[in-house]
Structures are given as structure tokens and as C-alpha cells.
Tab-separated table of C-alpha atoms in Angstrom:
chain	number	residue	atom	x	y	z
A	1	UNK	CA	-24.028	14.589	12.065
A	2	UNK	CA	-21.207	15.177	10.209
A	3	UNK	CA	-20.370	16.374	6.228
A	4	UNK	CA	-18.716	13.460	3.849
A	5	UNK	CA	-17.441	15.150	0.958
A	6	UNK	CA	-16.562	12.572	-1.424
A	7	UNK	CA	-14.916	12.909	-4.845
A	8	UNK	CA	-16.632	12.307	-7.426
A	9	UNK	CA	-15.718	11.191	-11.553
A	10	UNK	CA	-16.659	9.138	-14.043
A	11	UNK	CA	-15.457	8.555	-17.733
A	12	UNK	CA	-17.178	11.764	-19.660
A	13	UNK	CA	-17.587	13.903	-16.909
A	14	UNK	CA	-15.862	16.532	-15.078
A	15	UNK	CA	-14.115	15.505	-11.427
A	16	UNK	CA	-16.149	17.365	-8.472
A	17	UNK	CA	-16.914	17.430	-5.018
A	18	UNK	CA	-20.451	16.392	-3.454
A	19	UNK	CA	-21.651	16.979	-0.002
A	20	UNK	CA	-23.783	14.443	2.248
A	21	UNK	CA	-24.938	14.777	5.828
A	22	UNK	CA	-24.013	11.537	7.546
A	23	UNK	CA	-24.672	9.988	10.947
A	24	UNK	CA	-21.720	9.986	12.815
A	25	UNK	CA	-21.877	8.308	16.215
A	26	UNK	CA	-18.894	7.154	18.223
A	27	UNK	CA	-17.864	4.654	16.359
A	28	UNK	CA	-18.982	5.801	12.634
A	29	UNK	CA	-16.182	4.953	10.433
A	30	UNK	CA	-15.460	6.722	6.974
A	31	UNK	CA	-16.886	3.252	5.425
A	32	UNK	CA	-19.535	3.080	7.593
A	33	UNK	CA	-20.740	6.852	6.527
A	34	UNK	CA	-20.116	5.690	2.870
A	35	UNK	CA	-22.173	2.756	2.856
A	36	UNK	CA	-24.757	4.921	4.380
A	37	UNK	CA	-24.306	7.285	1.632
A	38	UNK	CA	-24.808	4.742	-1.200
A	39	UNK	CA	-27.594	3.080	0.480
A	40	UNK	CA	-29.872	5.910	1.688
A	41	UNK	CA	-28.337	8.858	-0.742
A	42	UNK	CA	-26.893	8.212	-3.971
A	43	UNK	CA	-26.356	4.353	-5.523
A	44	UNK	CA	-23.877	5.031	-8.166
A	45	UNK	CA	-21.254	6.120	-5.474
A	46	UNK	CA	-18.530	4.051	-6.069
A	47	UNK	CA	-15.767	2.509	-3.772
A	48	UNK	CA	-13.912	-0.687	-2.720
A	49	UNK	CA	-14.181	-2.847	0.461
A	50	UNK	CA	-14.520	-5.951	1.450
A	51	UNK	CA	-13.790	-7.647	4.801
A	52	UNK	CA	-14.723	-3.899	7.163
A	53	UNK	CA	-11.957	-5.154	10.034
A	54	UNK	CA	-8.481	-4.150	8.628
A	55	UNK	CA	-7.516	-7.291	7.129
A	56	UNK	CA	-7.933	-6.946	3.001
A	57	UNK	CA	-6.655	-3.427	2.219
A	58	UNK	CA	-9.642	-2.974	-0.292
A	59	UNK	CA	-11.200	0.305	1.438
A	60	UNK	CA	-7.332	2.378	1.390
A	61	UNK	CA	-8.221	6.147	0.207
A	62	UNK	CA	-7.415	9.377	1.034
A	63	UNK	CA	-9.579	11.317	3.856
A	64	UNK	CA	-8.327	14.345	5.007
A	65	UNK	CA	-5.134	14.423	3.251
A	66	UNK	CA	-3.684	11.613	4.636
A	67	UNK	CA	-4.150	7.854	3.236
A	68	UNK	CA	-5.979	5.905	5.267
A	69	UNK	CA	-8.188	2.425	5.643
A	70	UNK	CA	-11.778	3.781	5.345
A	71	UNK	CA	-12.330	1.157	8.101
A	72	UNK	CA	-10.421	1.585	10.560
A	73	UNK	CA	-10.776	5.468	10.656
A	74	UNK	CA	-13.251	6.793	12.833
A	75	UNK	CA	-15.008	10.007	12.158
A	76	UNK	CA	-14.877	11.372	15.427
A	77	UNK	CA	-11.373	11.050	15.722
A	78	UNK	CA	-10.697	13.246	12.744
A	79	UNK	CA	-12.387	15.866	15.022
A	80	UNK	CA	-13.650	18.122	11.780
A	81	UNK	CA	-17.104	18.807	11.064
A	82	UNK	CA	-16.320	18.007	7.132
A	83	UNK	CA	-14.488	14.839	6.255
A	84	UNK	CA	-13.440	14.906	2.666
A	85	UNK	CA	-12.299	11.871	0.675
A	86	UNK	CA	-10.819	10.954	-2.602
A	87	UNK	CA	-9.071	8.324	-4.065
A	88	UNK	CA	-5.530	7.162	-4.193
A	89	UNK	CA	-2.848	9.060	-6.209
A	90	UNK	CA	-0.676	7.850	-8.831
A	91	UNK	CA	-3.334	5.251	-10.101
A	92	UNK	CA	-5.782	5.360	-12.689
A	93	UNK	CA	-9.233	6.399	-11.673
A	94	UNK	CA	-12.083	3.949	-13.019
A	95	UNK	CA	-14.468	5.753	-10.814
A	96	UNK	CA	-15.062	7.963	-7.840
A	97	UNK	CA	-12.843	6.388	-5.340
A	98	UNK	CA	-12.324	3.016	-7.231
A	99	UNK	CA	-8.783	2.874	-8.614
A	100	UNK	CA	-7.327	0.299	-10.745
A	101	UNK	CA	-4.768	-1.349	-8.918
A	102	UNK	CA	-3.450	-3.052	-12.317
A	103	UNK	CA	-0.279	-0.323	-12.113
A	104	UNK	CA	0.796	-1.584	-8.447
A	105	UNK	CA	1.174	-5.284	-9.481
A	106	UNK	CA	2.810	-4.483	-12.169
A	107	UNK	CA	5.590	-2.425	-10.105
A	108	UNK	CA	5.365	-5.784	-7.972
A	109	UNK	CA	5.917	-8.148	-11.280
A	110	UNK	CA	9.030	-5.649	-11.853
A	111	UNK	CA	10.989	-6.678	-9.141
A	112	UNK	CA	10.428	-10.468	-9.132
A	113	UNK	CA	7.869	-10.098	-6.495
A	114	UNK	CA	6.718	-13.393	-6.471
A	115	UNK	CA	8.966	-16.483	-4.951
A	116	UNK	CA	10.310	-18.756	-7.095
A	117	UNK	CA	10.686	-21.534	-5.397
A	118	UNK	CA	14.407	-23.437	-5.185
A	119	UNK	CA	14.479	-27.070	-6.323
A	120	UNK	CA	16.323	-27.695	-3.350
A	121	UNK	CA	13.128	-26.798	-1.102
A	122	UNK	CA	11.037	-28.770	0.199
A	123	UNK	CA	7.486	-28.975	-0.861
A	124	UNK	CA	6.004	-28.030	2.712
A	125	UNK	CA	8.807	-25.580	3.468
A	126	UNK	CA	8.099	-23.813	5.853
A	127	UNK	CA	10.091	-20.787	7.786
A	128	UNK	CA	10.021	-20.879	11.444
A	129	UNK	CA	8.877	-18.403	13.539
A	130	UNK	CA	11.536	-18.748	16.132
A	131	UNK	CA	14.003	-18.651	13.571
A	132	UNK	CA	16.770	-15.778	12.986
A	133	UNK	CA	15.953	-15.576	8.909
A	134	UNK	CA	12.062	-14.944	9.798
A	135	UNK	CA	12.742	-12.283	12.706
A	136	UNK	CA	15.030	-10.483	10.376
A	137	UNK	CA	11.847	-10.467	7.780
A	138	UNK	CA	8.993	-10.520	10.469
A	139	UNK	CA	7.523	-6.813	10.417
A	140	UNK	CA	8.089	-6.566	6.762
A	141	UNK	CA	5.761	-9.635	5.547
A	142	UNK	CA	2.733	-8.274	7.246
A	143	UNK	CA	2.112	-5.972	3.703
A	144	UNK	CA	-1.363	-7.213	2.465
A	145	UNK	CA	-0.898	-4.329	-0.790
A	146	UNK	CA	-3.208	-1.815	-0.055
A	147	UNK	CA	-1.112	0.924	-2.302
A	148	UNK	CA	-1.627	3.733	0.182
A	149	UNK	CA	2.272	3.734	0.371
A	150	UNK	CA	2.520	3.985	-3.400
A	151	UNK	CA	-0.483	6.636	-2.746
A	152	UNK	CA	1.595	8.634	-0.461
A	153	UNK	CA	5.322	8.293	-2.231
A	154	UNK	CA	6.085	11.906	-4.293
A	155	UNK	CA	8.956	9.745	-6.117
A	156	UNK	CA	6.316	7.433	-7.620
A	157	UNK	CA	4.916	10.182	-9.070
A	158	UNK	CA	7.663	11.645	-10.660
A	159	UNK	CA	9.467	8.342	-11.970
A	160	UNK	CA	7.493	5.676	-13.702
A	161	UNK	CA	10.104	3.037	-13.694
A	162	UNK	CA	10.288	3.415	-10.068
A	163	UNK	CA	8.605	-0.150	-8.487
A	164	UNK	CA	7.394	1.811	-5.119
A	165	UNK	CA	7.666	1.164	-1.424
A	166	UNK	CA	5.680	-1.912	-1.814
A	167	UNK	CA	7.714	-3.637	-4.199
A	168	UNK	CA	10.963	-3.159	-2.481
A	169	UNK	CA	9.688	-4.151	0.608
A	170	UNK	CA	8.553	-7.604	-0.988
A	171	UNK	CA	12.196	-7.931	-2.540
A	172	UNK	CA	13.456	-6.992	0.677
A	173	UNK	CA	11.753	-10.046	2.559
A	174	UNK	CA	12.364	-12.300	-0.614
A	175	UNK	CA	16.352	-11.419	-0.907
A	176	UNK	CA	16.533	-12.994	2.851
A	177	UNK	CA	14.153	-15.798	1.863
A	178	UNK	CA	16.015	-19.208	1.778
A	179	UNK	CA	13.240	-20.816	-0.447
A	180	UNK	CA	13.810	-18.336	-3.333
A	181	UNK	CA	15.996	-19.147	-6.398
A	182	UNK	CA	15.343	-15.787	-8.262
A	183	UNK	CA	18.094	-13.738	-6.194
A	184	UNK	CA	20.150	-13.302	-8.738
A	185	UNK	CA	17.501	-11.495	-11.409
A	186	UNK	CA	15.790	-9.897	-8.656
A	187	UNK	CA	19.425	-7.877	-7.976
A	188	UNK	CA	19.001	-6.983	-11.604
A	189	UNK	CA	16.049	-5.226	-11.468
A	190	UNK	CA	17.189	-3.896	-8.012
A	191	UNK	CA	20.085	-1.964	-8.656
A	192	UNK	CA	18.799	-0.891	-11.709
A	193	UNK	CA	19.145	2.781	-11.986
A	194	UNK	CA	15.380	3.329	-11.477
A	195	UNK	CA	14.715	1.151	-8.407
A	196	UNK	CA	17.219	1.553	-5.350
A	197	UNK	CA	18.980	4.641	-6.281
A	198	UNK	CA	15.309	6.439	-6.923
A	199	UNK	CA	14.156	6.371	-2.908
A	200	UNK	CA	14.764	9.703	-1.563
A	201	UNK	CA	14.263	7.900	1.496
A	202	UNK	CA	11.693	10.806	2.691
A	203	UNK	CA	9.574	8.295	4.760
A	204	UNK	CA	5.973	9.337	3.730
A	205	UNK	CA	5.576	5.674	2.860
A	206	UNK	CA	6.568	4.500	6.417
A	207	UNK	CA	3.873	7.242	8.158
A	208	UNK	CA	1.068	5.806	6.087
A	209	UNK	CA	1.984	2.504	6.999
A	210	UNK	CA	-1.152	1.430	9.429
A	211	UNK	CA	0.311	-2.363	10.242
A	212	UNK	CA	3.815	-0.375	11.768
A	213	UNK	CA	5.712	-1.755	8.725
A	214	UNK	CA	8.152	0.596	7.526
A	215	UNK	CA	9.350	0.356	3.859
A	216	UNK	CA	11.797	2.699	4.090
A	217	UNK	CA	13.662	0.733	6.416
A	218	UNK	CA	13.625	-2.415	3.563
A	219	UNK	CA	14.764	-0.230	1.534
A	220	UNK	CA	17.937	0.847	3.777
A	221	UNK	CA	18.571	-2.487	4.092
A	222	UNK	CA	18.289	-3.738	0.559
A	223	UNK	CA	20.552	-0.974	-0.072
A	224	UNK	CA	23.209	-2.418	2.824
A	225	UNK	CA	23.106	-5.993	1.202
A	226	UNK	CA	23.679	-4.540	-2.073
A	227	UNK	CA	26.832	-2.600	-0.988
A	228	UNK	CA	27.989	-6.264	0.461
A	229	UNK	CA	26.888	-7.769	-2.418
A	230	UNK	CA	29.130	-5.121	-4.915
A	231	UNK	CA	32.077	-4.779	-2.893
A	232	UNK	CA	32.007	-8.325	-2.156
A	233	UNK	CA	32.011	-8.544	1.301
């Protein structure tokens, strides 16, 4: 057995702390002892997930400090007898661990984070695997926007212009994308003083990261091909 304590708030009522005792085997995941929780416990626990195999992003929360995929983390492997989770920072609650993730596409929207495609494109087009322009981008497309590196980034916090690891890493793979005739704009919003020049470059986005992207080196790199880019070379 093993102690889940799970925060807990809901519009009129004071944030807090409750305790369950949960079956953990093996194997028990954090979602696995939540589910239990709301099934056998309490019902109006509330929390996000969807596919339970590390694919969607939907479970991402904060258990033990650290922000993690309730699905892929293991309660044994925490090796503590009380395993305490809360939501994501720097989003809006809606309720217990349910944040609204309204904010993060937002800080996507900011920075042209969608491809626009170029009228000289093809309608199938299609970037090879084997080619240099999609090894140069290959790590950084595997983001599926589960906001734990927004979660875990202090400058977030602090500047609310900033778009977050997320969003630079999508500009990042979209600046080197052949397909995309929004460059130009995107730069805009890029060199802006509250994008690029914001990153601290601490790296707490990076050691979040469970898919081995790291957004901190986008960023580095974004801020390489803007130095070309200024000085013209």
C-alpha cells in the first residue's frame, strides 16, 4: 500500500491536501492509483487522461515535485511511502488536477505555431525521413504539448508575454520547414523582446522532457539562425 496525496480545489473552496491508501503493486502507476481513487474512494476527483501508454500528454502533473506523465510513472520507483500530486503550474486551475490548457495554445498561436503552407508546395508534401532538413528537425517534432515544460519553466512564470519552451521549439522546427511561408512574421514575433531574449536558458524545460526532446537546445539554435539572419550572413 502506499499514500496518494492529491491536491485538491474547486471554484468556492479553499485548496487542500487529501490522503488515500492505494494499492501499489509493481507496476501501479500514479494513474493507475488515481483511477482507483475515483472509482472505489471519492468520484468528484478530478484529472485528465486519455490513451494510459505515453502517447496523448493528457495525464502530465506534478508528483513529487517533479512534472511527470501520471502514466508512465510507477509508484514503486518513486521509492516513498507518500506520493503527493498536484497540478501543473502557471495554468489556470478548473479543478483538482485539471488545468485549462487554453493559456499554452495561445503562447503557441503567438509564435505562428501553426504551418502555413507555401503555394509553391505541393499538396502531398511530404519531408523525407532520410533527408538532411528532417534530421536537423527530427528530435524536436516528437512534442505532442503536454505543458509540463511550460509547468516546469520559472521564466514563464515571471513574464507573461513569454511563448514558453513549447512554442519555440515548434518555431524552431517550422523556421527549417521548407513547406512554410510564414518565416518572415514568425521572426517578428521571435525576436521580439519577450520571446528569444527572455530564455535564461536554465534547462528545467529540457529535464522534464520525457520523449528526450530538449527545448533549450531549439532555442540555442533559433537564437544562432537569428544572429545569421541579423548580421546577414
Amino acid at each position: 500500500m502506499a499514500t496518494l496525496r492529491v491536491f485538491r480545489w474547486s471554484e468556492g473552496s479553499a485548496e487542500r491536501f487529501d490522503d488515500f491508501e492505494v494499492t501499489a503493486g509493481p507496476e501501479t502507476t500514479v494513474l493507475d492509483a488515481l483511477v482507483e481513487t475515483q472509482r472505489s474512494r471519492d468520484s468528484t476527483l478530478a484529472f485528465r487522461y486519455a490513451c494510459r501508454v505515453g502517447m496523448c500528454g493528457s495525464c502530465a502533473m506534478v508528483v513529487n515535485g517533479r512534472e511527470r506523465w501520471a502514466c508512465r510513472t510507477r509508484l514503486a520507483a518513486l521509492d516513498t511511502g507518500t506520493v503527493t500530486v498536484r497540478p501543473l503550474y502557471h495554468l489556470p486551475l478548473i479543478r483538482d488536477l485539471v488545468v485549462d490548457m487554453a493559456p499554452f495554445h495561445a503562447r503557441m498561436a503567438a509564435v505562428g505555431g501553426a504551418l502555413r503552407p507555401a503555394t509553391t508546395a505541393p499538396d502531398y508534401a511530404i519531408v523525407s525521413r532520410d533527408s538532411r532538413e528532417r534530421r536537423e528537425i527530427d528530435d524536436a517534432i516528437e512534442c505532442i504539448g503536454c505543458a509540463m515544460c511550460v509547468s516546469a519553466c520559472t521564466m514563464v512564470a515571471h513574464a507573461d508575454g513569454f511563448p514558453g519552451p513549447a512554442a519555440l521549439n515548434r518555431a524552431f522546427t517550422l523556421q527549417l520547414d521548407h513547406r512554410d511561408a510564414a518565416k518572415d512574421e514568425r521572426w517578428m514575433a521571435l525576436l521580439g523582446e519577450d520571446a528569444l531574449a527572455r530564455c535564461h536558458g536554465q534547462g528545467n524545460c529540457t529535464e522534464v522532457y520525457p520523449m528526450d526532446i530538449a527545448p533549450t537546445t531549439s532555442i540555442l539554435r533559433l537564437r544562432r539562425m537569428a544572429t545569421r539572419r541579423l548580421f546577414g550572413r
